[in-house]
Amino acid sequence: MKHCLILMLLLACAPAFAHKPSDSYLSLNSVSSSPQITGRWDIALRDLQLVIDLDSNNDGNITWGELRNRQPELAQQILPMLTVQTGQGETAQPCPLTLTGLQANDHVDGTYAALHFQGNCPAAPSQLGVHYRFLFDRDPSHHGLLKSNHDGVELAVTFSDNQRRHHLDTSGAGQWQAFQGFVHQGIHHILIGYDHILFLLTLLFPAVLVWQRGGWQPAPTMHGALTQTLAIVTAFTVTHSLTLALATLGIITLPAWLVESAIALTVALGAAANLLPGLFPKRWIMAFVFGLVHGLGFASVLADLGLMGDGIVLPLLGFNIGVELGQIAIVLLFVPLAYLARDTALYKRVFVPVGSVAIMVLAGVWLVERLS
Amino acid sequence: MPITVSWINPQTGRRFPAALLLILCGGLLVSTTGAAPYTPDNNNTVLATLSDSQRALTLASPPQNEADALRLARAQIDYGRQQGDPRFLGYAQRTLAPFSQPPSPAVSLLWADIEQQRHQFTRARTRLTRLLEQHPNQGQGWLMLANIERVQGQFDAARQACGNAANSLPPTTVVLCQASVQAMTDQHQRAYATLQSLADSPLVSDTTQSVWLQTLIAEMAIQQGEPERAQRALDAALALAPQDAYLRYLQNDLWLQQGHPDAVIADLKNWQDRDNALLRLAIAGQRSQHPQAGQWQQAYQQRLDAAEFAGRTVHQREHARYLLQVDPSPTEALAVARDNWQQQKELTDLRLLLAAATAADNADAQATARDFIDTHGVHDAALQAHWPEAQP
């Protein structure tokens, strides 16, 4: 006892804790136009281990195979520790959750199990009640950190042993706020959608140049460069907006792998066009045609947010505006720099050809990955 | 998904120019908690490793009697402290829960220990005061109370608590308790002399008491500006307890102070999962321009972000130090150092407050530090370096 006593005193308040405390990360997406909610729940494997024995062969290691074999327990024991309902008080009705997928995810303090789930509410949720009961009986200091997204409006709450229920009041979020949320989503998704960025940039590489006598020459005037840029961006915008709307409204449906592969192909072809400019004289036509494919890709983002079908004109519009804003930001960043650099050998002989080859290779890799 | 592709073109050996652009764009990205989930391509991919102690200390069925529960909770708290892993405090809480209505004195002490480790000082103090009113012979309780009072700068109350422990604890323990308090007051010279003579005497033979004694001497030697004496005491203490986290950090801080960042990197490289080690690695890496410096800094910043996202503020002392020494931001550092000062008033906290106040050129915070120094007669070489006229 003396040992503990002195050690305790010695170390008492000095070091703040090193490992992260136990937290799970929960995201919940809902829209007022659909009864379906989707979400993901990231749980540290160490925490999961306290409830289900994941280390089947008892060797001290938790492997992906061992985790995967526990899917039935995850669905029957873990997921029920989270309940979601729509409405409040006596009118509250449950939205039964089902496990739709399992992945792994690396957080700052180690690997987590990522549980993808889906819930079907009896009616489109206007308000959500969430009851979180995971792990408190094993570790009362555990926290569940929830980020919800309702009609594009984000809300963050924390569950703890003393606060196991939260009511996500989304009514305060007005339509304007929801709209802003979607604009934000649109900007976010064009900026993280590297294949879209790469496609656009590939087309814009030569926008500040003209192909003459078998070589790239700098565009003689700002006017010429701007006209080319504007033609490309407008053509891309018109067609991707069109297919984004058609896909989101459910008029066109194509499997995701096909769309994703086709996008990779457009990037590769765009890069090829830079290397063989003689064969593709009108780049805006390429932007126009391939924009159709990219619009389908944007639509999958809205679908991931649970946004499909009726009553989504406003989110669709907001999202589309966001995509265009993000696109304009990229153009404004790239084109002036390219314009200034257009007369240099580095730009004409290295940046455009080498960059295009590299992009073609990269897009080829994506294509193979997405087709397999 | 953040973009960090930057591969070298095999033909030209040049960095792929578009990748630079991508990275530029990547800078615009909104970072989210946790990267994107993925599907491992192999069933044998190891996702996590469980240590033996971890498995032994997280039994599925909780102990059914108080004696077993006390042993397990004690082991959980100690292991958590040793590993710097706060989950074990939660496990100990759960182990103690069935025996806490109402708790016996032994259970209360463990609760107070959990609370003070979580920096819930007020709660721990209330709990201990109530316990000691009824059981004044709980010497360990007095020591814990003395420690909380000392950490919070209530030196008179701390000395009194040390004195109250004399009825139930050996005199050497009481002397160590008193010396740890006197170190922060104008009694520091006397306390330092007492400790040194205690070290030369055969009175302290118990290992853990010796570690405590040598640690106090090391800290006071640093305070006196005697790094060589401090190193000798640290050597003695580390010989007895080589894996002791507190001692290791003290040693590394001394190395940093003495300009040996390479020693810090060599010592802590295998402790990267601990925030406190990571912070020191970030400092040492930056000072020695180590290739991994940026990586350590980023990792520590991520830990801070994660704590902030979860609404936890237990890391204020380290956070302030980070903002002073790794990613300098004087105004922000001062705000964190001031919040920390509300909670903790140890020498480290005073040094941080004064350093932040000086960096931010804030007279008000400087006066707060100065008042504290004058009121208690604090003497510290590091403080004097910041503020030569701090001592009369």
PDB file of C-alpha atoms in Angstrom, chain B residues 88-326:
ATOM      1  CA  PHE B  88      -8.353   2.723 -17.310  1.00  0.00           C
ATOM      2  CA  LEU B  89      -9.790   5.393 -15.016  1.00  0.00           C
ATOM      3  CA  GLY B  90     -13.174   4.617 -16.536  1.00  0.00           C
ATOM      4  CA  TYR B  91     -12.650   0.903 -15.980  1.00  0.00           C
ATOM      5  CA  ALA B  92     -11.687   1.560 -12.348  1.00  0.00           C
ATOM      6  CA  GLN B  93     -14.829   3.658 -11.936  1.00  0.00           C
ATOM      7  CA  ARG B  94     -16.878   0.736 -13.109  1.00  0.00           C
ATOM      8  CA  THR B  95     -15.021  -1.696 -10.843  1.00  0.00           C
ATOM      9  CA  LEU B  96     -15.747   0.508  -7.830  1.00  0.00           C
ATOM     10  CA  ALA B  97     -19.354   1.356  -8.696  1.00  0.00           C
ATOM     11  CA  PRO B  98     -21.031  -1.603  -6.912  1.00  0.00           C
ATOM     12  CA  PHE B  99     -19.163  -0.804  -3.674  1.00  0.00           C
ATOM     13  CA  SER B 100     -19.859   2.903  -3.573  1.00  0.00           C
ATOM     14  CA  GLN B 101     -23.290   3.143  -1.920  1.00  0.00           C
ATOM     15  CA  PRO B 102     -21.921   4.345   0.471  1.00  0.00           C
ATOM     16  CA  PRO B 103     -18.203   3.850  -0.101  1.00  0.00           C
ATOM     17  CA  SER B 104     -15.785   2.597   2.523  1.00  0.00           C
ATOM     18  CA  PRO B 105     -12.740   4.820   3.261  1.00  0.00           C
ATOM     19  CA  ALA B 106     -10.557   2.703   0.957  1.00  0.00           C
ATOM     20  CA  VAL B 107     -13.051   3.024  -1.898  1.00  0.00           C
ATOM     21  CA  SER B 108     -13.359   6.772  -1.276  1.00  0.00           C
ATOM     22  CA  LEU B 109      -9.611   7.201  -1.576  1.00  0.00           C
ATOM     23  CA  LEU B 110      -9.596   5.520  -4.960  1.00  0.00           C
ATOM     24  CA  TRP B 111     -12.483   7.693  -6.118  1.00  0.00           C
ATOM     25  CA  ALA B 112     -10.564  10.777  -5.015  1.00  0.00           C
ATOM     26  CA  ASP B 113      -7.534   9.526  -6.913  1.00  0.00           C
ATOM     27  CA  ILE B 114      -9.584   9.100 -10.094  1.00  0.00           C
ATOM     28  CA  GLU B 115     -11.063  12.570  -9.652  1.00  0.00           C
ATOM     29  CA  GLN B 116      -7.787  14.335  -9.093  1.00  0.00           C
ATOM     30  CA  GLN B 117      -6.263  12.619 -12.101  1.00  0.00           C
ATOM     31  CA  ARG B 118      -9.132  13.985 -14.141  1.00  0.00           C
ATOM     32  CA  HIS B 119      -8.361  17.413 -12.658  1.00  0.00           C
ATOM     33  CA  GLN B 120     -11.702  17.423 -10.868  1.00  0.00           C
ATOM     34  CA  PHE B 121      -9.941  19.014  -7.910  1.00  0.00           C
ATOM     35  CA  THR B 122     -12.979  20.498  -6.218  1.00  0.00           C
ATOM     36  CA  ARG B 123     -14.801  17.191  -6.201  1.00  0.00           C
ATOM     37  CA  ALA B 124     -11.761  15.310  -4.931  1.00  0.00           C
ATOM     38  CA  ARG B 125     -11.201  17.904  -2.195  1.00  0.00           C
ATOM     39  CA  THR B 126     -14.811  17.706  -1.025  1.00  0.00           C
ATOM     40  CA  ARG B 127     -14.689  13.939  -0.979  1.00  0.00           C
ATOM     41  CA  LEU B 128     -11.418  13.849   0.981  1.00  0.00           C
ATOM     42  CA  THR B 129     -12.496  16.501   3.477  1.00  0.00           C
ATOM     43  CA  ARG B 130     -15.670  14.579   4.232  1.00  0.00           C
ATOM     44  CA  LEU B 131     -13.735  11.326   4.575  1.00  0.00           C
ATOM     45  CA  LEU B 132     -11.069  12.809   6.839  1.00  0.00           C
ATOM     46  CA  GLU B 133     -13.637  14.398   9.158  1.00  0.00           C
ATOM     47  CA  GLN B 134     -14.836  10.916  10.011  1.00  0.00           C
ATOM     48  CA  HIS B 135     -11.565   9.036   9.609  1.00  0.00           C
ATOM     49  CA  PRO B 136      -8.726  11.382  10.604  1.00  0.00           C
ATOM     50  CA  ASN B 137      -6.300   8.456  10.672  1.00  0.00           C
ATOM     51  CA  GLN B 138      -6.398   7.931   6.915  1.00  0.00           C
ATOM     52  CA  GLY B 139      -2.869   9.195   6.335  1.00  0.00           C
ATOM     53  CA  GLN B 140      -3.063   8.531   2.639  1.00  0.00           C
ATOM     54  CA  GLY B 141      -6.097  10.781   2.435  1.00  0.00           C
ATOM     55  CA  TRP B 142      -4.160  13.616   4.093  1.00  0.00           C
ATOM     56  CA  LEU B 143      -1.331  13.177   1.601  1.00  0.00           C
ATOM     57  CA  MET B 144      -3.723  13.365  -1.313  1.00  0.00           C
ATOM     58  CA  LEU B 145      -5.412  16.414   0.143  1.00  0.00           C
ATOM     59  CA  ALA B 146      -2.006  18.057   0.709  1.00  0.00           C
ATOM     60  CA  ASN B 147      -1.153  17.364  -2.888  1.00  0.00           C
ATOM     61  CA  ILE B 148      -4.360  18.904  -4.229  1.00  0.00           C
ATOM     62  CA  GLU B 149      -3.920  22.000  -2.042  1.00  0.00           C
ATOM     63  CA  ARG B 150      -0.311  22.348  -3.165  1.00  0.00           C
ATOM     64  CA  VAL B 151      -1.173  21.974  -6.846  1.00  0.00           C
ATOM     65  CA  GLN B 152      -3.800  24.668  -6.440  1.00  0.00           C
ATOM     66  CA  GLY B 153      -1.445  27.035  -4.625  1.00  0.00           C
ATOM     67  CA  GLN B 154      -3.077  26.750  -1.180  1.00  0.00           C
ATOM     68  CA  PHE B 155       0.228  26.275   0.590  1.00  0.00           C
ATOM     69  CA  ASP B 156      -0.971  26.856   4.170  1.00  0.00           C
ATOM     70  CA  ALA B 157      -3.735  24.300   3.779  1.00  0.00           C
ATOM     71  CA  ALA B 158      -1.257  21.911   2.141  1.00  0.00           C
ATOM     72  CA  ARG B 159       1.208  22.215   5.034  1.00  0.00           C
ATOM     73  CA  GLN B 160      -1.571  21.623   7.504  1.00  0.00           C
ATOM     74  CA  ALA B 161      -2.678  18.494   5.672  1.00  0.00           C
ATOM     75  CA  CYS B 162       0.909  17.192   5.665  1.00  0.00           C
ATOM     76  CA  GLY B 163       1.016  17.817   9.409  1.00  0.00           C
ATOM     77  CA  ASN B 164      -2.222  15.931   9.972  1.00  0.00           C
ATOM     78  CA  ALA B 165      -0.729  12.922   8.245  1.00  0.00           C
ATOM     79  CA  ALA B 166       1.907  12.697  10.984  1.00  0.00           C
ATOM     80  CA  ASN B 167      -0.497  10.761  13.230  1.00  0.00           C
ATOM     81  CA  SER B 168      -0.661   7.813  10.896  1.00  0.00           C
ATOM     82  CA  LEU B 169       2.357   7.921   8.592  1.00  0.00           C
ATOM     83  CA  PRO B 170       6.117   7.574   9.115  1.00  0.00           C
ATOM     84  CA  PRO B 171       8.021  10.835   9.780  1.00  0.00           C
ATOM     85  CA  THR B 172      10.074  10.614   6.574  1.00  0.00           C
ATOM     86  CA  THR B 173       6.871  10.620   4.523  1.00  0.00           C
ATOM     87  CA  VAL B 174       5.688  13.725   6.364  1.00  0.00           C
ATOM     88  CA  VAL B 175       9.042  15.421   5.754  1.00  0.00           C
ATOM     89  CA  LEU B 176       8.796  14.692   2.023  1.00  0.00           C
ATOM     90  CA  CYS B 177       5.226  15.992   1.999  1.00  0.00           C
ATOM     91  CA  GLN B 178       6.241  19.217   3.749  1.00  0.00           C
ATOM     92  CA  ALA B 179       9.300  19.702   1.535  1.00  0.00           C
ATOM     93  CA  SER B 180       7.215  19.412  -1.626  1.00  0.00           C
ATOM     94  CA  VAL B 181       5.110  22.336  -0.344  1.00  0.00           C
ATOM     95  CA  GLN B 182       8.013  24.390   0.989  1.00  0.00           C
ATOM     96  CA  ALA B 183       9.692  24.191  -2.405  1.00  0.00           C
ATOM     97  CA  MET B 184       7.106  26.695  -3.625  1.00  0.00           C
ATOM     98  CA  THR B 185       7.641  29.139  -0.758  1.00  0.00           C
ATOM     99  CA  ASP B 186      10.394  31.179   0.868  1.00  0.00           C
ATOM    100  CA  GLN B 187      11.260  28.015   2.832  1.00  0.00           C
ATOM    101  CA  HIS B 188      12.761  26.408  -0.271  1.00  0.00           C
ATOM    102  CA  GLN B 189      16.411  26.679   0.847  1.00  0.00           C
ATOM    103  CA  ARG B 190      15.688  24.937   4.110  1.00  0.00           C
ATOM    104  CA  ALA B 191      13.625  22.249   2.433  1.00  0.00           C
ATOM    105  CA  TYR B 192      16.373  21.642  -0.135  1.00  0.00           C
ATOM    106  CA  ALA B 193      18.961  21.238   2.659  1.00  0.00           C
ATOM    107  CA  THR B 194      16.667  18.886   4.590  1.00  0.00           C
ATOM    108  CA  LEU B 195      16.142  16.685   1.550  1.00  0.00           C
ATOM    109  CA  GLN B 196      19.863  16.519   0.812  1.00  0.00           C
ATOM    110  CA  SER B 197      20.700  15.471   4.346  1.00  0.00           C
ATOM    111  CA  LEU B 198      17.862  12.949   4.247  1.00  0.00           C
ATOM    112  CA  ALA B 199      19.396  11.506   1.080  1.00  0.00           C
ATOM    113  CA  ASP B 200      22.751  11.165   2.819  1.00  0.00           C
ATOM    114  CA  SER B 201      21.203   9.473   5.858  1.00  0.00           C
ATOM    115  CA  PRO B 202      20.150   5.818   6.052  1.00  0.00           C
ATOM    116  CA  LEU B 203      16.597   6.871   7.068  1.00  0.00           C
ATOM    117  CA  VAL B 204      15.065   6.395   3.649  1.00  0.00           C
ATOM    118  CA  SER B 205      15.602   2.833   2.514  1.00  0.00           C
ATOM    119  CA  ASP B 206      12.268   2.014   0.949  1.00  0.00           C
ATOM    120  CA  THR B 207      12.585   2.062  -2.875  1.00  0.00           C
ATOM    121  CA  THR B 208       9.548   4.127  -3.692  1.00  0.00           C
ATOM    122  CA  GLN B 209      10.310   6.631  -0.944  1.00  0.00           C
ATOM    123  CA  SER B 210      13.834   6.948  -2.329  1.00  0.00           C
ATOM    124  CA  VAL B 211      12.429   7.599  -5.796  1.00  0.00           C
ATOM    125  CA  TRP B 212      10.178  10.293  -4.405  1.00  0.00           C
ATOM    126  CA  LEU B 213      13.057  11.852  -2.464  1.00  0.00           C
ATOM    127  CA  GLN B 214      15.420  11.889  -5.451  1.00  0.00           C
ATOM    128  CA  THR B 215      12.680  13.288  -7.682  1.00  0.00           C
ATOM    129  CA  LEU B 216      12.077  16.161  -5.266  1.00  0.00           C
ATOM    130  CA  ILE B 217      15.820  16.845  -5.070  1.00  0.00           C
ATOM    131  CA  ALA B 218      16.073  16.835  -8.872  1.00  0.00           C
ATOM    132  CA  GLU B 219      13.189  19.274  -9.177  1.00  0.00           C
ATOM    133  CA  MET B 220      14.555  21.578  -6.513  1.00  0.00           C
ATOM    134  CA  ALA B 221      18.048  21.460  -8.009  1.00  0.00           C
ATOM    135  CA  ILE B 222      16.587  22.575 -11.350  1.00  0.00           C
ATOM    136  CA  GLN B 223      14.771  25.294  -9.443  1.00  0.00           C
ATOM    137  CA  GLN B 224      18.085  26.356  -7.869  1.00  0.00           C
ATOM    138  CA  GLY B 225      19.815  26.396 -11.250  1.00  0.00           C
ATOM    139  CA  GLU B 226      22.030  23.377 -10.481  1.00  0.00           C
ATOM    140  CA  PRO B 227      21.527  21.114 -13.505  1.00  0.00           C
ATOM    141  CA  GLU B 228      24.406  18.792 -12.629  1.00  0.00           C
ATOM    142  CA  ARG B 229      23.039  18.138  -9.161  1.00  0.00           C
ATOM    143  CA  ALA B 230      19.625  17.578 -10.732  1.00  0.00           C
ATOM    144  CA  GLN B 231      21.085  15.073 -13.167  1.00  0.00           C
ATOM    145  CA  ARG B 232      22.708  13.110 -10.338  1.00  0.00           C
ATOM    146  CA  ALA B 233      19.414  12.892  -8.476  1.00  0.00           C
ATOM    147  CA  LEU B 234      17.616  11.895 -11.659  1.00  0.00           C
ATOM    148  CA  ASP B 235      20.170   9.189 -12.340  1.00  0.00           C
ATOM    149  CA  ALA B 236      19.620   7.832  -8.849  1.00  0.00           C
ATOM    150  CA  ALA B 237      15.848   7.901  -9.216  1.00  0.00           C
ATOM    151  CA  LEU B 238      15.812   6.422 -12.724  1.00  0.00           C
ATOM    152  CA  ALA B 239      18.090   3.605 -11.606  1.00  0.00           C
ATOM    153  CA  LEU B 240      15.345   2.609  -9.182  1.00  0.00           C
ATOM    154  CA  ALA B 241      12.366   3.257 -11.482  1.00  0.00           C
ATOM    155  CA  PRO B 242      13.499   3.276 -15.118  1.00  0.00           C
ATOM    156  CA  GLN B 243      10.011   3.134 -16.645  1.00  0.00           C
ATOM    157  CA  ASP B 244       8.470   5.827 -14.457  1.00  0.00           C
ATOM    158  CA  ALA B 245       6.745   8.224 -16.851  1.00  0.00           C
ATOM    159  CA  TYR B 246       6.969  11.300 -14.610  1.00  0.00           C
ATOM    160  CA  LEU B 247      10.719  10.837 -14.146  1.00  0.00           C
ATOM    161  CA  ARG B 248      11.278  10.230 -17.830  1.00  0.00           C
ATOM    162  CA  TYR B 249       9.525  13.483 -18.720  1.00  0.00           C
ATOM    163  CA  LEU B 250      11.476  15.345 -16.047  1.00  0.00           C
ATOM    164  CA  GLN B 251      14.719  13.945 -17.468  1.00  0.00           C
ATOM    165  CA  ASN B 252      13.707  14.911 -20.995  1.00  0.00           C
ATOM    166  CA  ASP B 253      12.751  18.409 -19.931  1.00  0.00           C
ATOM    167  CA  LEU B 254      16.167  18.772 -18.348  1.00  0.00           C
ATOM    168  CA  TRP B 255      17.800  17.610 -21.576  1.00  0.00           C
ATOM    169  CA  LEU B 256      15.735  20.141 -23.507  1.00  0.00           C
ATOM    170  CA  GLN B 257      16.754  22.861 -21.090  1.00  0.00           C
ATOM    171  CA  GLN B 258      20.405  21.858 -21.401  1.00  0.00           C
ATOM    172  CA  GLY B 259      20.262  21.789 -25.208  1.00  0.00           C
ATOM    173  CA  HIS B 260      20.305  18.038 -25.851  1.00  0.00           C
ATOM    174  CA  PRO B 261      17.330  17.476 -28.148  1.00  0.00           C
ATOM    175  CA  ASP B 262      18.978  14.382 -29.654  1.00  0.00           C
ATOM    176  CA  ALA B 263      18.900  12.651 -26.287  1.00  0.00           C
ATOM    177  CA  VAL B 264      15.176  13.394 -26.044  1.00  0.00           C
ATOM    178  CA  ILE B 265      14.487  11.942 -29.468  1.00  0.00           C
ATOM    179  CA  ALA B 266      16.465   8.798 -28.714  1.00  0.00           C
ATOM    180  CA  ASP B 267      14.697   8.340 -25.379  1.00  0.00           C
ATOM    181  CA  LEU B 268      11.106   9.010 -26.407  1.00  0.00           C
ATOM    182  CA  LYS B 269      10.956   7.734 -29.971  1.00  0.00           C
ATOM    183  CA  ASN B 270       9.223   4.561 -28.841  1.00  0.00           C
ATOM    184  CA  TRP B 271       6.656   6.427 -26.755  1.00  0.00           C
ATOM    185  CA  GLN B 272       4.912   8.205 -29.583  1.00  0.00           C
ATOM    186  CA  ASP B 273       1.491   6.964 -28.579  1.00  0.00           C
ATOM    187  CA  ARG B 274       1.714   9.146 -25.468  1.00  0.00           C
ATOM    188  CA  ASP B 275       0.769  12.790 -25.859  1.00  0.00           C
ATOM    189  CA  ASN B 276       3.346  14.005 -23.365  1.00  0.00           C
ATOM    190  CA  ALA B 277       6.154  12.230 -25.172  1.00  0.00           C
ATOM    191  CA  LEU B 278       4.883  13.470 -28.518  1.00  0.00           C
ATOM    192  CA  LEU B 279       4.945  17.077 -27.314  1.00  0.00           C
ATOM    193  CA  ARG B 280       8.576  16.735 -26.203  1.00  0.00           C
ATOM    194  CA  LEU B 281       9.475  15.002 -29.459  1.00  0.00           C
ATOM    195  CA  ALA B 282       7.905  17.895 -31.368  1.00  0.00           C
ATOM    196  CA  ILE B 283       9.967  20.394 -29.368  1.00  0.00           C
ATOM    197  CA  ALA B 284      13.190  18.403 -29.667  1.00  0.00           C
ATOM    198  CA  GLY B 285      12.590  17.620 -33.341  1.00  0.00           C
ATOM    199  CA  GLN B 286      12.113  21.275 -34.158  1.00  0.00           C
ATOM    200  CA  ARG B 287      15.220  22.335 -32.252  1.00  0.00           C
ATOM    201  CA  SER B 288      17.436  19.731 -33.895  1.00  0.00           C
ATOM    202  CA  GLN B 289      15.750  20.042 -37.315  1.00  0.00           C
ATOM    203  CA  HIS B 290      14.996  16.354 -37.251  1.00  0.00           C
ATOM    204  CA  PRO B 291      13.349  15.014 -40.441  1.00  0.00           C
ATOM    205  CA  GLN B 292      10.368  13.787 -38.433  1.00  0.00           C
ATOM    206  CA  ALA B 293       9.833  17.100 -36.631  1.00  0.00           C
ATOM    207  CA  GLY B 294       6.893  18.120 -38.808  1.00  0.00           C
ATOM    208  CA  GLN B 295       5.283  14.736 -38.415  1.00  0.00           C
ATOM    209  CA  TRP B 296       5.465  14.891 -34.599  1.00  0.00           C
ATOM    210  CA  GLN B 297       4.115  18.395 -34.567  1.00  0.00           C
ATOM    211  CA  GLN B 298       1.237  17.412 -36.805  1.00  0.00           C
ATOM    212  CA  ALA B 299       0.480  14.351 -34.714  1.00  0.00           C
ATOM    213  CA  TYR B 300       0.377  16.432 -31.542  1.00  0.00           C
ATOM    214  CA  GLN B 301      -1.807  19.037 -33.205  1.00  0.00           C
ATOM    215  CA  GLN B 302      -4.207  16.257 -34.191  1.00  0.00           C
ATOM    216  CA  ARG B 303      -4.388  15.088 -30.590  1.00  0.00           C
ATOM    217  CA  LEU B 304      -5.222  18.628 -29.499  1.00  0.00           C
ATOM    218  CA  ASP B 305      -7.889  18.899 -32.179  1.00  0.00           C
ATOM    219  CA  ALA B 306      -9.399  15.591 -31.155  1.00  0.00           C
ATOM    220  CA  ALA B 307      -9.546  16.690 -27.511  1.00  0.00           C
ATOM    221  CA  GLU B 308     -11.136  19.970 -28.510  1.00  0.00           C
ATOM    222  CA  PHE B 309     -13.694  18.215 -30.691  1.00  0.00           C
ATOM    223  CA  ALA B 310     -14.657  16.045 -27.728  1.00  0.00           C
ATOM    224  CA  GLY B 311     -14.885  19.116 -25.481  1.00  0.00           C
ATOM    225  CA  ARG B 312     -12.069  18.088 -23.166  1.00  0.00           C
ATOM    226  CA  THR B 313      -9.636  20.563 -21.650  1.00  0.00           C
ATOM    227  CA  VAL B 314      -7.438  18.406 -19.450  1.00  0.00           C
ATOM    228  CA  HIS B 315      -4.373  19.168 -21.575  1.00  0.00           C
ATOM    229  CA  GLN B 316      -4.149  22.903 -20.913  1.00  0.00           C
ATOM    230  CA  ARG B 317      -0.656  22.846 -19.468  1.00  0.00           C
ATOM    231  CA  GLU B 318       0.729  20.949 -22.457  1.00  0.00           C
ATOM    232  CA  HIS B 319      -1.399  22.970 -24.851  1.00  0.00           C
ATOM    233  CA  ALA B 320       0.096  26.230 -23.549  1.00  0.00           C
ATOM    234  CA  ARG B 321       3.582  24.810 -23.850  1.00  0.00           C
ATOM    235  CA  TYR B 322       2.886  23.742 -27.430  1.00  0.00           C
ATOM    236  CA  LEU B 323       1.687  27.238 -28.298  1.00  0.00           C
ATOM    237  CA  LEU B 324       4.818  28.717 -26.775  1.00  0.00           C
ATOM    238  CA  GLN B 325       7.497  26.329 -27.936  1.00  0.00           C
ATOM    239  CA  VAL B 326       6.325  24.482 -31.035  1.00  0.00           C
TER     240      VAL B 326
END
